[in-house]
DNA sequence: ATCAAATTTCACTAATTACTGAACGTTCAT
DNA sequence: ATGAACGTTCAGTAATTAGTGAAATTTGAT
């Protein structure tokens, strides 16, 4: 393995825990991501010096995140894996999975908590704060969903505009209020 | 503790690991978040049945995330803590901290990897993919920075528009190209 | 049907992370 | 200065998570 690839893989191993995956999974992903061609489990285990079973688990997890795709070669029973290389696609997938795993459970907990009628002042305050949290998470969740539908170039254009969209917003605001008057 | 508050705290404990914090830290935050008034370490340790030292560590971590603020009461040496209750402020803080912890280290690794000249075809491909990743992360990073500067109402308006901003974008595109012709 | 090449499962060990209690340090009222 | 009330640090233990190797299972060619 070249030093360049090695440092990339090592970094993904180290960052893994911050990203909610473990070292192995991070490194397997990094390796697949930079490889010119799909890899099979044995090649991965060999390259990273992990046990075959560990690699098997790691691949399962990466598939559950939809970060790698299984491929088959004609006349070869082994499963090969590669990773989408389009960064926007990766971002979309990651956003969607995080929403599902990190936001949805909380959203449903909050929803049911907000159905209860508060029986004390303490509960009333608590519920009020939960409502604030719920509304924001729901808004972000819908927004994610919504933005996912945009194609990559539009999304990129939008992001590059950054806070300048505010100008645009002000403009439309004026148009609207102008048309009302 | 009321059942309502209890289930909220329990949920944050369980979700903690998915969010990159541990059970204790999640629960401490949840408790502070729903409390009508600031709490001191002893109250927290008592309520959640954690050791005083564990609470001390947890509070340090929450402070490092800027999710809780230290308060002082006149004539009381103890440190009290409360949490910002404005959901937008919380979101902003979280986005900023995540950018700093989860994106920046990778960005700087990628930056230096892209400075190397590839010595093989393998490296060339790897570097190409790294560039795609780098460019996206940088774009998102700048976008975060940018969007942070918007005030909460504008941000909310923008998110509620969701994918409908695309229409707006098309409109401006037309205006621009129209003015050129 | 049988075998060989794969993948997966699982019980076990290793490594890491979380948590505690005791010791230590600091601050402030007396 | 003394000591009580806090907050912090740290070494040790508990709990959790990661990783392994052997056994079990699946798959497909013969």
Tab-separated table of N, CA, C and O in Angstrom, chain B residues 102-158:
chain	number	residue	atom	x	y	z
B	102	UNK	N	-15.727	16.782	13.521
B	102	UNK	CA	-15.909	15.666	12.599
B	102	UNK	C	-15.440	15.978	11.194
B	102	UNK	O	-15.144	15.080	10.426
B	103	UNK	N	-15.403	17.244	10.828
B	103	UNK	CA	-15.034	17.567	9.469
B	103	UNK	C	-13.640	18.160	9.369
B	103	UNK	O	-12.869	17.787	8.478
B	104	UNK	N	-13.295	19.059	10.252
B	104	UNK	CA	-12.034	19.761	10.088
B	104	UNK	C	-10.800	18.879	10.077
B	104	UNK	O	-9.931	19.085	9.225
B	105	UNK	N	-10.703	17.918	10.981
B	105	UNK	CA	-9.505	17.075	10.928
B	105	UNK	C	-9.366	16.359	9.586
B	105	UNK	O	-8.268	16.265	9.030
B	106	UNK	N	-10.486	15.895	9.063
B	106	UNK	CA	-10.458	15.192	7.786
B	106	UNK	C	-10.079	16.144	6.658
B	106	UNK	O	-9.293	15.793	5.772
B	107	UNK	N	-10.622	17.336	6.743
B	107	UNK	CA	-10.300	18.326	5.723
B	107	UNK	C	-8.804	18.595	5.676
B	107	UNK	O	-8.201	18.634	4.600
B	108	UNK	N	-8.183	18.705	6.840
B	108	UNK	CA	-6.762	19.045	6.801
B	108	UNK	C	-5.927	17.843	6.356
B	108	UNK	O	-4.926	18.004	5.658
B	109	UNK	N	-6.392	16.634	6.718
B	109	UNK	CA	-5.699	15.438	6.209
B	109	UNK	C	-5.789	15.412	4.688
B	109	UNK	O	-4.793	15.168	3.997
B	110	UNK	N	-6.970	15.661	4.174
B	110	UNK	CA	-7.159	15.617	2.717
B	110	UNK	C	-6.339	16.700	2.017
B	110	UNK	O	-5.738	16.465	0.973
B	111	UNK	N	-6.302	17.849	2.628
B	111	UNK	CA	-5.536	18.942	2.028
B	111	UNK	C	-4.087	18.525	1.825
B	111	UNK	O	-3.527	18.704	0.742
B	112	UNK	N	-3.486	17.936	2.862
B	112	UNK	CA	-2.079	17.586	2.689
B	112	UNK	C	-1.917	16.397	1.743
B	112	UNK	O	-0.934	16.326	1.000
B	113	UNK	N	-2.895	15.490	1.738
B	113	UNK	CA	-2.807	14.359	0.804
B	113	UNK	C	-2.851	14.845	-0.636
B	113	UNK	O	-2.200	14.276	-1.518
B	114	UNK	N	-3.582	15.921	-0.870
B	114	UNK	CA	-3.731	16.411	-2.242
B	114	UNK	C	-2.519	17.195	-2.726
B	114	UNK	O	-2.367	17.445	-3.916
B	115	UNK	N	-1.649	17.550	-1.785
B	115	UNK	CA	-0.430	18.259	-2.174
B	115	UNK	C	0.626	17.320	-2.759
B	115	UNK	O	1.482	17.729	-3.533
B	116	UNK	N	0.563	16.046	-2.343
B	116	UNK	CA	1.533	15.057	-2.842
B	116	UNK	C	1.340	14.845	-4.348
B	116	UNK	O	0.214	14.884	-4.837
B	117	UNK	N	2.431	14.542	-5.031
B	117	UNK	CA	2.244	14.146	-6.429
B	117	UNK	C	2.163	12.631	-6.489
B	117	UNK	O	3.026	11.938	-5.938
B	118	UNK	N	1.158	12.143	-7.141
B	118	UNK	CA	0.930	10.694	-7.194
B	118	UNK	C	2.084	10.004	-7.907
B	118	UNK	O	2.573	10.474	-8.929
B	119	UNK	N	2.525	8.881	-7.334
B	119	UNK	CA	3.678	8.185	-7.893
B	119	UNK	C	3.257	6.934	-8.650
B	119	UNK	O	4.102	6.188	-9.138
B	120	UNK	N	1.963	6.655	-8.668
B	120	UNK	CA	1.487	5.457	-9.357
B	120	UNK	C	0.063	5.701	-9.830
B	120	UNK	O	-0.587	6.644	-9.384
B	121	UNK	N	-0.376	4.826	-10.694
B	121	UNK	CA	-1.754	4.914	-11.171
B	121	UNK	C	-2.723	4.778	-10.000
B	121	UNK	O	-3.713	5.496	-9.900
B	122	UNK	N	-2.393	3.865	-9.095
B	122	UNK	CA	-3.225	3.635	-7.915
B	122	UNK	C	-3.396	4.940	-7.116
B	122	UNK	O	-4.492	5.312	-6.735
B	123	UNK	N	-2.279	5.606	-6.907
B	123	UNK	CA	-2.308	6.862	-6.170
B	123	UNK	C	-3.106	7.934	-6.908
B	123	UNK	O	-3.784	8.755	-6.296
B	124	UNK	N	-2.980	7.903	-8.213
B	124	UNK	CA	-3.670	8.910	-9.005
B	124	UNK	C	-5.185	8.782	-8.812
B	124	UNK	O	-5.883	9.752	-8.559
B	125	UNK	N	-5.674	7.555	-8.913
B	125	UNK	CA	-7.103	7.309	-8.718
B	125	UNK	C	-7.525	7.692	-7.301
B	125	UNK	O	-8.529	8.369	-7.087
B	126	UNK	N	-6.716	7.248	-6.335
B	126	UNK	CA	-7.034	7.539	-4.933
B	126	UNK	C	-7.145	9.037	-4.725
B	126	UNK	O	-8.095	9.530	-4.109
B	127	UNK	N	-6.179	9.754	-5.277
B	127	UNK	CA	-6.172	11.195	-5.087
B	127	UNK	C	-7.384	11.871	-5.730
B	127	UNK	O	-7.939	12.818	-5.195
B	128	UNK	N	-7.782	11.329	-6.848
B	128	UNK	CA	-8.952	11.858	-7.549
B	128	UNK	C	-10.195	11.765	-6.662
B	128	UNK	O	-10.957	12.715	-6.514
B	129	UNK	N	-10.342	10.607	-6.034
B	129	UNK	CA	-11.503	10.401	-5.157
B	129	UNK	C	-11.398	11.292	-3.928
B	129	UNK	O	-12.378	11.828	-3.444
B	130	UNK	N	-10.184	11.412	-3.420
B	130	UNK	CA	-9.990	12.264	-2.245
B	130	UNK	C	-10.366	13.705	-2.576
B	130	UNK	O	-10.926	14.419	-1.763
B	131	UNK	N	-10.050	14.097	-3.801
B	131	UNK	CA	-10.370	15.464	-4.205
B	131	UNK	C	-11.886	15.686	-4.179
B	131	UNK	O	-12.369	16.703	-3.676
B	132	UNK	N	-12.618	14.706	-4.688
B	132	UNK	CA	-14.077	14.820	-4.666
B	132	UNK	C	-14.581	14.985	-3.254
B	132	UNK	O	-15.418	15.847	-2.962
B	133	UNK	N	-14.036	14.169	-2.347
B	133	UNK	CA	-14.451	14.242	-0.955
B	133	UNK	C	-14.049	15.590	-0.347
B	133	UNK	O	-14.845	16.239	0.330
B	134	UNK	N	-12.830	15.980	-0.617
B	134	UNK	CA	-12.347	17.253	-0.089
B	134	UNK	C	-13.232	18.424	-0.519
B	134	UNK	O	-13.635	19.251	0.288
B	135	UNK	N	-13.521	18.464	-1.801
B	135	UNK	CA	-14.292	19.592	-2.305
B	135	UNK	C	-15.672	19.667	-1.669
B	135	UNK	O	-16.150	20.746	-1.316
B	136	UNK	N	-16.290	18.512	-1.507
B	136	UNK	CA	-17.611	18.519	-0.888
B	136	UNK	C	-17.551	18.969	0.565
B	136	UNK	O	-18.329	19.812	1.001
B	137	UNK	N	-16.606	18.401	1.312
B	137	UNK	CA	-16.521	18.757	2.728
B	137	UNK	C	-16.237	20.242	2.875
B	137	UNK	O	-16.821	20.929	3.713
B	138	UNK	N	-15.366	20.729	2.027
B	138	UNK	CA	-15.057	22.157	2.112
B	138	UNK	C	-16.281	23.009	1.800
B	138	UNK	O	-16.568	23.987	2.496
B	139	UNK	N	-17.003	22.598	0.787
B	139	UNK	CA	-18.220	23.334	0.432
B	139	UNK	C	-19.210	23.349	1.587
B	139	UNK	O	-19.750	24.387	1.967
B	140	UNK	N	-19.395	22.182	2.197
B	140	UNK	CA	-20.342	22.098	3.299
B	140	UNK	C	-19.884	22.913	4.483
B	140	UNK	O	-20.678	23.533	5.180
B	141	UNK	N	-18.587	22.880	4.677
B	141	UNK	CA	-18.018	23.590	5.806
B	141	UNK	C	-18.252	25.096	5.656
B	141	UNK	O	-18.700	25.768	6.582
B	142	UNK	N	-17.959	25.600	4.489
B	142	UNK	CA	-18.162	27.016	4.213
B	142	UNK	C	-19.647	27.360	4.325
B	142	UNK	O	-20.022	28.392	4.878
B	143	UNK	N	-20.467	26.478	3.811
B	143	UNK	CA	-21.908	26.703	3.839
B	143	UNK	C	-22.410	26.815	5.278
B	143	UNK	O	-23.149	27.725	5.623
B	144	UNK	N	-21.945	25.888	6.134
B	144	UNK	CA	-22.302	25.935	7.546
B	144	UNK	C	-21.966	27.306	8.121
B	144	UNK	O	-22.801	27.975	8.710
B	145	UNK	N	-20.719	27.666	7.934
B	145	UNK	CA	-20.211	28.939	8.431
B	145	UNK	C	-21.108	30.086	8.036
B	145	UNK	O	-21.444	30.963	8.825
B	146	UNK	N	-21.467	30.018	6.795
B	146	UNK	CA	-22.241	31.053	6.150
B	146	UNK	C	-23.633	31.137	6.721
B	146	UNK	O	-24.125	32.209	7.070
B	147	UNK	N	-24.237	29.982	6.802
B	147	UNK	CA	-25.627	29.886	7.231
B	147	UNK	C	-25.771	30.245	8.710
B	147	UNK	O	-26.804	30.750	9.139
B	148	UNK	N	-24.702	30.008	9.454
B	148	UNK	CA	-24.711	30.366	10.874
B	148	UNK	C	-25.013	31.834	11.074
B	148	UNK	O	-25.536	32.233	12.093
B	149	UNK	N	-24.625	32.620	10.113
B	149	UNK	CA	-24.774	34.063	10.277
B	149	UNK	C	-26.209	34.528	10.083
B	149	UNK	O	-26.561	35.616	10.510
B	150	UNK	N	-27.003	33.697	9.431
B	150	UNK	CA	-28.412	34.072	9.257
B	150	UNK	C	-29.122	34.066	10.609
B	150	UNK	O	-28.807	33.267	11.475
B	151	UNK	N	-30.096	34.950	10.778
B	151	UNK	CA	-30.853	34.934	12.032
B	151	UNK	C	-31.900	33.819	11.969
B	151	UNK	O	-32.253	33.343	10.890
B	152	UNK	N	-32.355	33.414	13.143
B	152	UNK	CA	-33.261	32.278	13.247
B	152	UNK	C	-34.500	32.372	12.347
B	152	UNK	O	-34.803	31.403	11.645
B	153	UNK	N	-35.200	33.491	12.321
B	153	UNK	CA	-36.406	33.541	11.486
B	153	UNK	C	-36.104	33.313	10.000
B	153	UNK	O	-36.833	32.586	9.315
B	154	UNK	N	-35.022	33.918	9.508
B	154	UNK	CA	-34.650	33.721	8.103
B	154	UNK	C	-34.344	32.261	7.828
B	154	UNK	O	-34.802	31.678	6.841
B	155	UNK	N	-33.573	31.679	8.725
B	155	UNK	CA	-33.196	30.280	8.601
B	155	UNK	C	-34.451	29.404	8.553
B	155	UNK	O	-34.570	28.514	7.699
B	156	UNK	N	-35.375	29.693	9.446
B	156	UNK	CA	-36.603	28.913	9.510
B	156	UNK	C	-37.390	29.056	8.209
B	156	UNK	O	-37.874	28.065	7.660
B	157	UNK	N	-37.452	30.272	7.720
B	157	UNK	CA	-38.195	30.535	6.494
B	157	UNK	C	-37.570	29.721	5.358
B	157	UNK	O	-38.249	29.048	4.599
B	158	UNK	N	-36.246	29.774	5.308
B	158	UNK	CA	-35.506	29.069	4.277
B	158	UNK	C	-35.776	27.577	4.317
B	158	UNK	O	-35.975	26.936	3.287
